[in-house]
CSV table of C-alpha atoms and ligand atoms in Angstrom, one decimal:
chain,number,residue,atom,x,y,z
I,1,MET,CA,-6.7,-17.1,-21.5
I,2,SER,CA,-5.4,-15.7,-18.3
I,3,VAL,CA,-7.2,-12.7,-16.9
I,4,LEU,CA,-4.4,-12.1,-14.4
I,5,PHE,CA,-2.0,-11.6,-17.2
I,6,SER,CA,-4.3,-9.5,-19.4
I,7,PRO,CA,-3.9,-5.8,-19.5
I,8,VAL,CA,-6.3,-3.4,-17.7
I,9,THR,CA,-6.7,0.3,-18.2
I,10,VAL,CA,-7.7,2.8,-15.5
I,11,ARG,CA,-8.0,6.4,-16.7
I,12,GLY,CA,-4.8,7.2,-18.7
I,13,VAL,CA,-2.7,4.2,-17.6
I,14,THR,CA,-2.7,0.7,-19.0
I,15,PHE,CA,-1.3,-2.0,-16.7
I,16,PRO,CA,0.3,-4.9,-18.5
I,17,ASN,CA,-1.1,-7.4,-15.9
I,18,ARG,CA,-3.1,-7.4,-12.7
I,19,VAL,CA,-0.3,-8.4,-10.3
I,20,VAL,CA,0.6,-5.7,-7.8
I,21,VAL,CA,3.5,-5.4,-5.4
I,22,SER,CA,1.7,-4.2,-2.2
I,23,PRO,CA,3.4,-1.3,-0.4
I,24,LEU,CA,6.1,-2.7,1.8
I,25,CYS,CA,7.9,-0.6,4.3
I,26,MET,CA,11.7,-1.3,4.3
I,27,TYR,CA,12.6,0.9,7.3
I,28,SER,CA,15.8,1.8,5.4
I,29,ALA,CA,15.5,5.5,4.5
I,30,GLU,CA,17.7,8.3,5.9
I,31,ASP,CA,15.9,11.5,6.7
I,32,GLY,CA,13.1,10.2,4.5
I,33,LEU,CA,15.5,9.8,1.5
I,34,ALA,CA,15.5,6.7,-0.6
I,35,GLN,CA,18.7,4.7,-0.5
I,36,PRO,CA,20.3,2.2,-2.8
I,37,TRP,CA,18.3,-0.5,-1.0
I,38,HIS,CA,15.0,1.0,-2.2
I,39,PHE,CA,16.2,1.0,-5.8
I,40,ALA,CA,17.4,-2.6,-5.5
I,41,HIS,CA,14.2,-3.7,-3.8
I,42,LEU,CA,11.7,-2.1,-6.1
I,43,SER,CA,13.6,-2.6,-9.3
I,44,THR,CA,13.8,-6.4,-8.6
I,45,PHE,CA,10.0,-6.5,-8.7
I,46,ALA,CA,10.1,-4.7,-12.0
I,47,ARG,CA,12.5,-7.3,-13.4
I,48,GLY,CA,9.9,-9.8,-12.1
I,49,LYS,CA,7.3,-8.0,-14.2
I,50,ALA,CA,4.6,-7.2,-11.6
I,51,GLY,CA,2.2,-4.9,-13.5
I,52,LEU,CA,2.1,-2.3,-10.7
I,53,VAL,CA,5.0,-1.8,-8.3
I,54,PHE,CA,4.1,0.3,-5.2
I,55,ALA,CA,6.7,2.1,-3.2
I,56,GLU,CA,6.2,1.8,0.5
I,57,ALA,CA,4.1,4.1,2.8
I,58,THR,CA,5.8,7.4,2.1
I,59,ALA,CA,5.2,10.1,4.6
I,60,VAL,CA,3.7,13.5,3.6
I,61,GLU,CA,5.4,15.2,6.6
I,62,ALA,CA,8.2,14.2,8.9
I,63,ILE,CA,6.0,13.4,11.9
I,64,GLY,CA,3.9,11.2,9.6
I,65,ARG,CA,6.6,8.5,9.4
I,66,ILE,CA,5.9,5.2,11.2
I,67,THR,CA,9.6,5.1,12.1
I,68,PRO,CA,12.6,7.4,11.8
I,69,ALA,CA,13.7,5.1,8.9
I,70,CYS,CA,10.6,5.5,6.8
I,71,LEU,CA,10.5,7.1,3.3
I,72,GLY,CA,9.2,10.6,3.0
I,73,ILE,CA,8.2,13.0,0.2
I,74,TRP,CA,7.8,16.2,2.0
I,75,THR,CA,10.9,17.7,0.2
I,76,ASP,CA,11.8,18.0,-3.5
I,77,GLU,CA,15.1,16.3,-2.7
I,78,GLN,CA,13.2,13.2,-1.4
I,79,ALA,CA,11.2,13.1,-4.6
I,80,ASP,CA,14.4,13.4,-6.7
I,81,ALA,CA,15.9,10.4,-4.9
I,82,LEU,CA,13.0,8.2,-6.2
I,83,LYS,CA,13.4,9.2,-9.9
I,84,PRO,CA,15.9,6.4,-10.8
I,85,THR,CA,13.5,3.9,-9.4
I,86,THR,CA,10.5,5.1,-11.2
I,87,ALA,CA,12.5,5.3,-14.5
I,88,PHE,CA,13.7,1.7,-14.1
I,89,ILE,CA,10.2,0.4,-13.4
I,90,GLU,CA,8.9,2.0,-16.5
I,91,GLU,CA,11.9,0.8,-18.5
I,92,MET,CA,10.7,-2.8,-17.6
I,93,GLY,CA,7.2,-2.0,-18.9
I,94,CYS,CA,5.7,-1.9,-15.5
I,95,VAL,CA,3.8,0.9,-13.7
I,96,PRO,CA,5.4,2.7,-10.7
I,97,GLY,CA,3.1,3.6,-7.9
I,98,ILE,CA,3.5,5.3,-4.5
I,99,GLN,CA,1.5,5.0,-1.3
I,100,LEU,CA,1.2,8.4,0.4
I,101,ALA,CA,0.8,8.1,4.1
I,102,HIS,CA,0.6,9.7,7.5
I,103,ALA,CA,1.1,7.4,10.5
I,104,GLY,CA,-0.8,9.7,12.9
I,105,ARG,CA,-1.0,8.3,16.4
I,106,LYS,CA,1.0,5.1,15.3
I,107,ALA,CA,4.0,7.2,14.3
I,108,SER,CA,7.3,7.4,16.2
I,109,THR,CA,8.0,3.7,16.6
I,110,ALA,CA,11.0,1.5,16.1
I,111,PRO,CA,11.3,-0.7,12.9
I,112,PRO,CA,9.9,-4.2,13.4
I,113,PHE,CA,13.3,-5.7,13.2
I,114,LEU,CA,14.3,-3.5,16.2
I,115,GLY,CA,11.2,-4.5,18.2
I,116,GLY,CA,8.5,-2.3,16.6
I,117,LYS,CA,7.6,-0.5,19.9
I,118,PRO,CA,6.8,3.1,20.3
I,119,LEU,CA,10.0,5.1,20.9
I,120,PRO,CA,10.2,6.3,24.5
I,121,SER,CA,9.6,10.0,24.8
I,122,ASP,CA,13.2,10.6,25.9
I,123,ASP,CA,14.6,8.9,22.8
I,124,ALA,CA,16.4,11.5,20.7
I,125,GLN,CA,14.6,10.2,17.6
I,126,ALA,CA,11.1,10.3,19.1
I,127,TRP,CA,8.5,12.9,18.2
I,128,PRO,CA,5.0,13.8,19.5
I,129,VAL,CA,2.2,12.1,17.6
I,130,VAL,CA,-1.1,13.4,16.4
I,131,GLY,CA,-4.6,12.1,15.8
I,132,PRO,CA,-8.3,13.0,15.6
I,133,SER,CA,-8.8,12.6,19.4
I,134,ALA,CA,-6.5,12.3,22.4
I,135,ILE,CA,-6.9,8.5,22.5
I,136,ALA,CA,-3.8,6.3,22.6
I,137,VAL,CA,-3.6,3.2,20.4
I,138,GLY,CA,-3.2,1.1,23.5
I,139,PRO,CA,-1.0,0.5,26.5
I,140,GLY,CA,2.5,1.7,25.9
I,141,PHE,CA,1.5,4.1,23.2
I,142,PRO,CA,1.7,7.9,23.5
I,143,THR,CA,-1.5,9.9,23.7
I,144,PRO,CA,-1.8,11.9,20.5
I,145,HIS,CA,-2.2,15.6,20.2
I,146,GLU,CA,-5.8,16.2,19.1
I,147,LEU,CA,-5.6,18.0,15.7
I,148,SER,CA,-7.3,21.4,15.3
I,149,VAL,CA,-9.4,22.1,12.3
I,150,ALA,CA,-6.7,24.3,10.9
I,151,GLU,CA,-4.1,21.6,11.4
I,152,ILE,CA,-6.3,19.0,9.6
I,153,GLN,CA,-6.7,21.4,6.7
I,154,ALA,CA,-2.9,21.9,6.6
I,155,LEU,CA,-2.5,18.2,6.4
I,156,THR,CA,-4.7,18.0,3.3
I,157,ALA,CA,-2.3,20.6,1.8
I,158,SER,CA,0.6,18.3,2.8
I,159,PHE,CA,-1.0,15.4,0.9
I,160,VAL,CA,-1.5,17.6,-2.1
I,161,ALA,CA,2.1,18.8,-2.1
I,162,ALA,CA,3.2,15.2,-1.8
I,163,ALA,CA,1.1,14.2,-4.7
I,164,ARG,CA,2.6,17.0,-6.8
I,165,ARG,CA,6.1,15.7,-5.9
I,166,SER,CA,5.1,12.1,-6.7
I,167,VAL,CA,4.2,13.2,-10.2
I,168,THR,CA,7.5,14.9,-10.5
I,169,ALA,CA,9.3,11.8,-9.3
I,170,GLY,CA,7.7,9.8,-12.1
I,171,PHE,CA,5.0,7.9,-10.3
I,172,LYS,CA,2.0,7.0,-12.5
I,173,VAL,CA,-0.3,5.9,-9.7
I,174,ILE,CA,-0.9,7.2,-6.2
I,175,GLU,CA,-2.5,5.2,-3.4
I,176,LEU,CA,-3.7,7.1,-0.3
I,177,HIS,CA,-3.1,5.1,2.9
I,178,GLY,CA,-6.4,4.9,4.7
I,179,ALA,CA,-5.8,1.6,6.5
I,180,HIS,CA,-4.0,-0.1,9.4
I,181,GLY,CA,-4.8,2.5,12.1
I,182,TYR,CA,-2.8,5.3,10.5
I,183,LEU,CA,-4.0,8.8,10.3
I,184,MET,CA,-6.8,8.6,7.8
I,185,HIS,CA,-8.1,5.3,9.2
I,186,SER,CA,-8.0,6.8,12.7
I,187,PHE,CA,-10.4,9.5,11.4
I,188,LEU,CA,-12.8,6.9,10.0
I,189,SER,CA,-13.0,4.6,12.9
I,190,PRO,CA,-15.3,5.5,15.9
I,191,ILE,CA,-12.7,3.7,18.1
I,192,SER,CA,-10.1,6.4,17.5
I,193,ASN,CA,-12.3,9.4,16.4
I,194,GLN,CA,-14.5,10.8,19.1
I,195,ARG,CA,-14.6,14.4,17.9
I,196,SER,CA,-17.8,16.4,18.2
I,197,ASP,CA,-16.9,18.9,15.4
I,198,GLU,CA,-17.4,18.5,11.6
I,199,TYR,CA,-14.5,16.0,11.4
I,200,GLY,CA,-16.1,13.5,13.8
I,201,GLY,CA,-19.5,12.2,15.0
I,202,ASP,CA,-21.5,10.3,12.4
I,203,ILE,CA,-19.9,8.5,9.5
I,204,ASP,CA,-20.2,11.6,7.3
I,205,GLY,CA,-18.1,13.6,9.8
I,206,ARG,CA,-15.6,10.8,10.2
I,207,MET,CA,-15.2,10.4,6.4
I,208,ARG,CA,-14.7,14.2,5.9
I,209,PHE,CA,-10.9,14.3,6.2
I,210,PRO,CA,-10.2,11.3,4.0
I,211,LEU,CA,-12.7,12.5,1.4
I,212,GLU,CA,-11.2,16.0,1.4
I,213,VAL,CA,-7.7,14.6,0.9
I,214,SER,CA,-9.0,12.4,-2.0
I,215,ARG,CA,-10.8,15.3,-3.7
I,216,ALA,CA,-7.8,17.6,-3.3
I,217,VAL,CA,-5.3,15.1,-4.6
I,218,ARG,CA,-7.5,14.4,-7.6
I,219,ALA,CA,-7.7,18.1,-8.3
I,220,GLU,CA,-3.9,18.3,-8.1
I,221,VAL,CA,-3.0,15.3,-10.4
I,222,GLY,CA,-5.7,15.9,-13.0
I,223,ASP,CA,-7.9,13.4,-14.8
I,224,ASP,CA,-5.4,10.9,-16.2
I,225,MET,CA,-3.8,9.4,-13.1
I,226,PRO,CA,-5.4,6.4,-11.4
I,227,LEU,CA,-5.9,6.9,-7.7
I,228,PHE,CA,-6.1,4.0,-5.3
I,229,PHE,CA,-7.3,4.2,-1.6
I,230,ARG,CA,-6.3,1.5,0.9
I,231,ILE,CA,-9.0,0.8,3.5
I,232,SER,CA,-9.1,-1.4,6.5
I,233,ALA,CA,-12.4,-2.9,5.5
I,234,VAL,CA,-13.2,-3.9,9.0
I,235,ASP,CA,-11.8,-3.0,12.4
I,236,GLY,CA,-12.7,-6.4,13.8
I,237,ILE,CA,-13.5,-4.8,17.1
I,238,GLU,CA,-16.9,-4.4,18.9
I,239,GLY,CA,-18.2,-0.9,18.0
I,240,GLY,CA,-15.6,-0.4,15.3
I,241,TRP,CA,-15.7,0.3,11.5
I,242,THR,CA,-17.6,-2.3,9.6
I,243,MET,CA,-17.8,-3.7,6.0
I,244,ASP,CA,-21.1,-1.8,5.5
I,245,ASP,CA,-19.2,1.4,6.5
I,246,SER,CA,-16.6,0.4,3.9
I,247,VAL,CA,-19.2,0.2,1.1
I,248,THR,CA,-20.5,3.6,2.1
I,249,LEU,CA,-17.0,5.0,2.1
I,250,ALA,CA,-16.1,3.4,-1.3
I,251,LYS,CA,-19.1,5.1,-2.9
I,252,ALA,CA,-18.1,8.4,-1.5
I,253,LEU,CA,-14.5,7.9,-2.5
I,254,GLY,CA,-15.7,7.3,-6.1
I,255,GLU,CA,-17.5,10.6,-6.0
I,256,ASN,CA,-14.2,12.3,-4.8
I,257,GLY,CA,-11.9,11.0,-7.5
I,258,ILE,CA,-10.8,7.6,-6.3
I,259,ASP,CA,-10.8,4.7,-8.9
I,260,VAL,CA,-9.6,1.6,-7.0
I,261,VAL,CA,-10.3,0.5,-3.4
I,262,ASP,CA,-7.5,-1.6,-2.0
I,263,CYS,CA,-9.0,-3.9,0.7
I,264,SER,CA,-7.0,-4.6,3.8
I,265,SER,CA,-8.2,-4.8,7.4
I,266,GLY,CA,-7.5,-4.1,11.0
I,267,GLY,CA,-4.9,-2.1,12.9
I,268,VAL,CA,-6.8,0.5,14.7
I,269,SER,CA,-5.9,-0.6,18.2
I,270,GLY,CA,-3.7,-3.0,20.0
I,271,ALA,CA,-0.2,-4.1,19.1
I,272,PRO,CA,1.1,-3.2,15.7
I,273,ARG,CA,1.1,-6.2,13.5
I,274,PHE,CA,4.8,-6.7,13.5
I,275,ARG,CA,5.6,-5.8,17.2
I,276,THR,CA,7.5,-8.3,19.2
I,277,ASP,CA,7.8,-8.9,23.0
I,278,ASP,CA,11.0,-8.5,24.9
I,279,ASP,CA,12.1,-11.9,23.8
I,280,GLY,CA,11.6,-11.0,20.2
I,281,LYS,CA,8.5,-13.2,19.8
I,282,PRO,CA,5.7,-11.7,17.6
I,283,LEU,CA,2.8,-10.3,19.7
I,284,THR,CA,0.4,-11.0,16.8
I,285,THR,CA,0.5,-14.1,14.7
I,286,SER,CA,-0.4,-14.6,11.1
I,287,SER,CA,-1.2,-18.3,11.5
I,288,ALA,CA,-4.9,-17.7,11.7
I,289,ARG,CA,-5.0,-15.9,8.4
I,290,GLN,CA,-6.1,-18.2,5.6
I,291,PRO,CA,-5.2,-17.8,1.9
I,292,GLY,CA,-7.3,-15.0,0.5
I,293,PHE,CA,-8.9,-14.1,3.8
I,294,GLN,CA,-9.5,-10.5,2.7
I,295,VAL,CA,-10.8,-11.3,-0.7
I,296,PRO,CA,-14.5,-11.1,0.4
I,297,TYR,CA,-14.0,-7.4,1.2
I,298,ALA,CA,-12.7,-6.7,-2.3
I,299,GLN,CA,-15.6,-8.8,-3.7
I,300,ARG,CA,-18.2,-6.7,-1.9
I,301,ILE,CA,-16.6,-3.4,-3.1
I,302,ALA,CA,-16.5,-4.8,-6.7
I,303,SER,CA,-20.1,-6.0,-6.6
I,304,GLU,CA,-21.7,-3.1,-4.7
I,305,THR,CA,-20.0,-0.1,-6.2
I,306,ASP,CA,-18.8,1.2,-9.6
I,307,LEU,CA,-15.2,1.2,-8.4
I,308,LYS,CA,-12.5,-1.3,-9.1
I,309,SER,CA,-11.1,-3.2,-6.2
I,310,MET,CA,-7.8,-4.7,-5.1
I,311,ALA,CA,-7.4,-7.9,-3.1
I,312,VAL,CA,-4.5,-8.5,-0.7
I,313,GLY,CA,-3.5,-10.9,2.0
I,314,VAL,CA,-2.0,-14.4,1.8
I,315,ILE,CA,-2.4,-14.7,-2.0
I,316,ILE,CA,0.2,-17.2,-2.8
I,317,ASP,CA,-0.8,-19.6,-5.5
I,318,PRO,CA,-1.0,-18.5,-9.2
I,319,HIS,CA,-4.3,-20.4,-9.7
I,320,GLN,CA,-5.7,-18.7,-6.6
I,321,ALA,CA,-4.8,-15.3,-8.0
I,322,GLU,CA,-6.2,-16.2,-11.4
I,323,GLN,CA,-9.5,-17.3,-9.8
I,324,ILE,CA,-9.8,-14.0,-7.9
I,325,ALA,CA,-9.2,-12.0,-11.1
I,326,SER,CA,-11.3,-14.1,-13.4
I,327,SER,CA,-14.3,-14.3,-11.1
I,328,GLY,CA,-14.3,-10.5,-10.9
I,329,ASP,CA,-13.9,-10.5,-7.1
I,330,ALA,CA,-11.0,-8.1,-7.6
I,331,ASP,CA,-9.5,-6.2,-10.5
I,332,PHE,CA,-6.0,-6.1,-9.0
I,333,ILE,CA,-4.2,-8.8,-7.0
I,334,ALA,CA,-1.6,-7.5,-4.5
I,335,LEU,CA,1.2,-9.6,-3.0
I,336,GLY,CA,3.4,-8.7,-0.1
I,337,ARG,CA,5.3,-11.4,1.7
I,338,GLU,CA,5.0,-13.9,-1.1
I,339,ILE,CA,6.6,-11.6,-3.6
I,340,MET,CA,9.4,-10.7,-1.2
I,341,HIS,CA,10.0,-14.5,-0.9
I,342,ASN,CA,9.9,-14.8,-4.7
I,343,PRO,CA,10.3,-11.5,-6.5
I,344,PHE,CA,10.0,-13.3,-9.8
I,345,TRP,CA,6.5,-14.6,-8.8
I,346,PRO,CA,4.7,-13.0,-11.8
I,347,LEU,CA,7.1,-14.5,-14.3
I,348,HIS,CA,6.7,-18.0,-12.8
I,349,ALA,CA,3.0,-17.5,-12.3
I,350,ALA,CA,2.6,-16.6,-16.0
I,351,ARG,CA,4.4,-19.9,-16.9
I,352,THR,CA,2.2,-21.9,-14.6
I,353,LEU,CA,-1.0,-20.3,-16.1
I,354,ASP,CA,0.2,-20.9,-19.7
I,355,ALA,CA,0.3,-17.2,-20.3
I,356,ASP,CA,3.9,-17.0,-21.3
I,357,ALA,CA,4.8,-20.0,-23.4
I,358,ASP,CA,8.0,-18.6,-24.9
I,359,PHE,CA,9.3,-16.5,-22.0
I,360,ALA,CA,8.3,-13.3,-23.8
I,361,LEU,CA,7.5,-11.6,-20.5
I,362,TRP,CA,11.1,-12.0,-19.3
I,363,PRO,CA,13.5,-9.1,-19.6
I,364,LYS,CA,15.5,-9.5,-22.8
I,365,GLN,CA,18.7,-9.7,-20.9
I,366,TYR,CA,17.4,-12.9,-19.3
I,367,LYS,CA,15.0,-14.2,-21.9
I,368,TRP,CA,17.4,-15.7,-24.4
I,369,ALA,CA,19.4,-17.5,-21.7
I,370,VAL,CA,16.3,-18.7,-19.7
I,371,ASP,CA,14.8,-20.0,-23.0
I,372,ARG,CA,18.0,-22.1,-23.5
I,373,ARG,CA,17.9,-23.2,-19.9
I,374,ALA,CA,14.5,-24.7,-20.5
I,375,GLN,CA,15.8,-26.8,-23.3
I,376,ILE,CA,18.0,-28.7,-20.8
I,377,ALA,CA,15.7,-31.7,-20.2
I,378,PRO,CA,15.7,-31.7,-16.3
I,379,LEU,CA,14.9,-28.0,-16.3
I,380,ASN,CA,12.0,-28.0,-18.7
I,381,ASN,CA,10.0,-25.4,-16.8
S,1,LIG,C1,7.5,-5.9,5.6
S,1,LIG,C2,6.1,-5.4,5.4
S,1,LIG,C3,5.9,-4.0,5.2
S,1,LIG,C4,4.6,-3.5,5.0
S,1,LIG,N1,4.5,-2.2,4.7
S,1,LIG,C5,3.2,-1.7,4.4
S,1,LIG,C6,3.1,-0.3,3.9
S,1,LIG,O1,4.0,0.4,3.7
S,1,LIG,N2,1.8,0.1,3.6
S,1,LIG,C7,0.7,-0.8,3.7
S,1,LIG,O2,-0.4,-0.3,3.4
S,1,LIG,N3,0.9,-2.0,4.1
S,1,LIG,C8,2.1,-2.5,4.4
S,1,LIG,N4,2.3,-3.9,4.7
S,1,LIG,C9,1.1,-4.8,4.5
S,1,LIG,C10,1.2,-5.4,3.1
S,1,LIG,O3,1.1,-4.4,2.1
S,1,LIG,C11,0.1,-6.4,2.8
S,1,LIG,O4,-1.1,-5.8,2.9
S,1,LIG,C12,0.2,-7.5,3.9
S,1,LIG,O5,1.5,-8.0,4.1
S,1,LIG,C13,-0.7,-8.7,3.5
S,1,LIG,O6,-0.3,-9.2,2.2
S,1,LIG,P1,0.6,-10.6,2.2
S,1,LIG,O7,-0.1,-11.7,2.9
S,1,LIG,O8,0.7,-10.9,0.7
S,1,LIG,O9,1.9,-10.3,2.8
S,1,LIG,C14,3.5,-4.4,5.0
S,1,LIG,C15,3.7,-5.7,5.2
S,1,LIG,C16,5.0,-6.2,5.4
S,1,LIG,C17,5.2,-7.7,5.6
């Protein structure tokens, strides 16, 4: 029996399977408002029956967007614009989730399909960026304004207000974005956080802001909602955040209301992953990334803490995903590029894993016809 396609319950929510659509920025919002593209994009994954469909990194304040075209949820109108999407995901029997984010010192950039570079300060759409310390991401990036203690605490309130709106919008899961060099990760990493007050210094100080946000969001949403937290498990840089630090963080997150640690990596310095040079060539390549390269991070969280873990990163093959789930290396299996390439990946994976012999998982509008299609001899799949 497939573990990948068996249900799992976290707090008050039962997920029909363990396949997750990883948060995927579409750079297609207007003033933070979801557009028809967002509905089409996310509802396709619900038709494909991923157990949990995450909306992209959604900014808790305007200057927390990665680009001017990122989704936001700092107004009620923005939350309302997401309601048809959450309703449709639920209609398909899937669980709608949202990733709440603040881009911090990596904000104010162009979308990757427009080069991905920081917007020049004289660009009409650019804005000043913020961070734990006045340390730029790297050459070509703006130096962030160092947040005051009062400003940090106001940001926690912004996350809480965004969580409240997420509930109103119909989301059943919230993930806090603590990875990829964005604001919360930049507090965690000693590369970007060189404060000497209570929000910096040793690991306890550097964890303070993400833990305060987690605790405050848990208090806002109550006991029934599962909360995920995405980490960059390692910085991959000399003197940076390590996997041991991640285990320490995960245990503390568990004490502050988080249920699932989503294990990504990297991003604290250097070129953003999708940035291109002047000729449009990627500045970073993904060719060195092997299938499942981040699974060992999820495995350590699962084995060394009481929390659930989520694996992500070059998970392509249904048998690979099943192996990760059935071995207990991760409780949730997230896909990004693979599920954009094939949004019906879960439906096909269930067939491959003999978990859906009679197309029962398929939306009824398709099931009867796809069933007949399979009776045509050359299409017997
Ligand atoms: C187009 C695109 C947009 C992404 N947007 C986000 C995002 O909003 N939040 C986030 O945490 N990660 C984001 N990521 C990273 C993915 O969620 C995922 O972790 C990464 O692509 C690795 O998984 P994959 O190999 O299955 O693509 C994005 C990746 C891509 C390709």
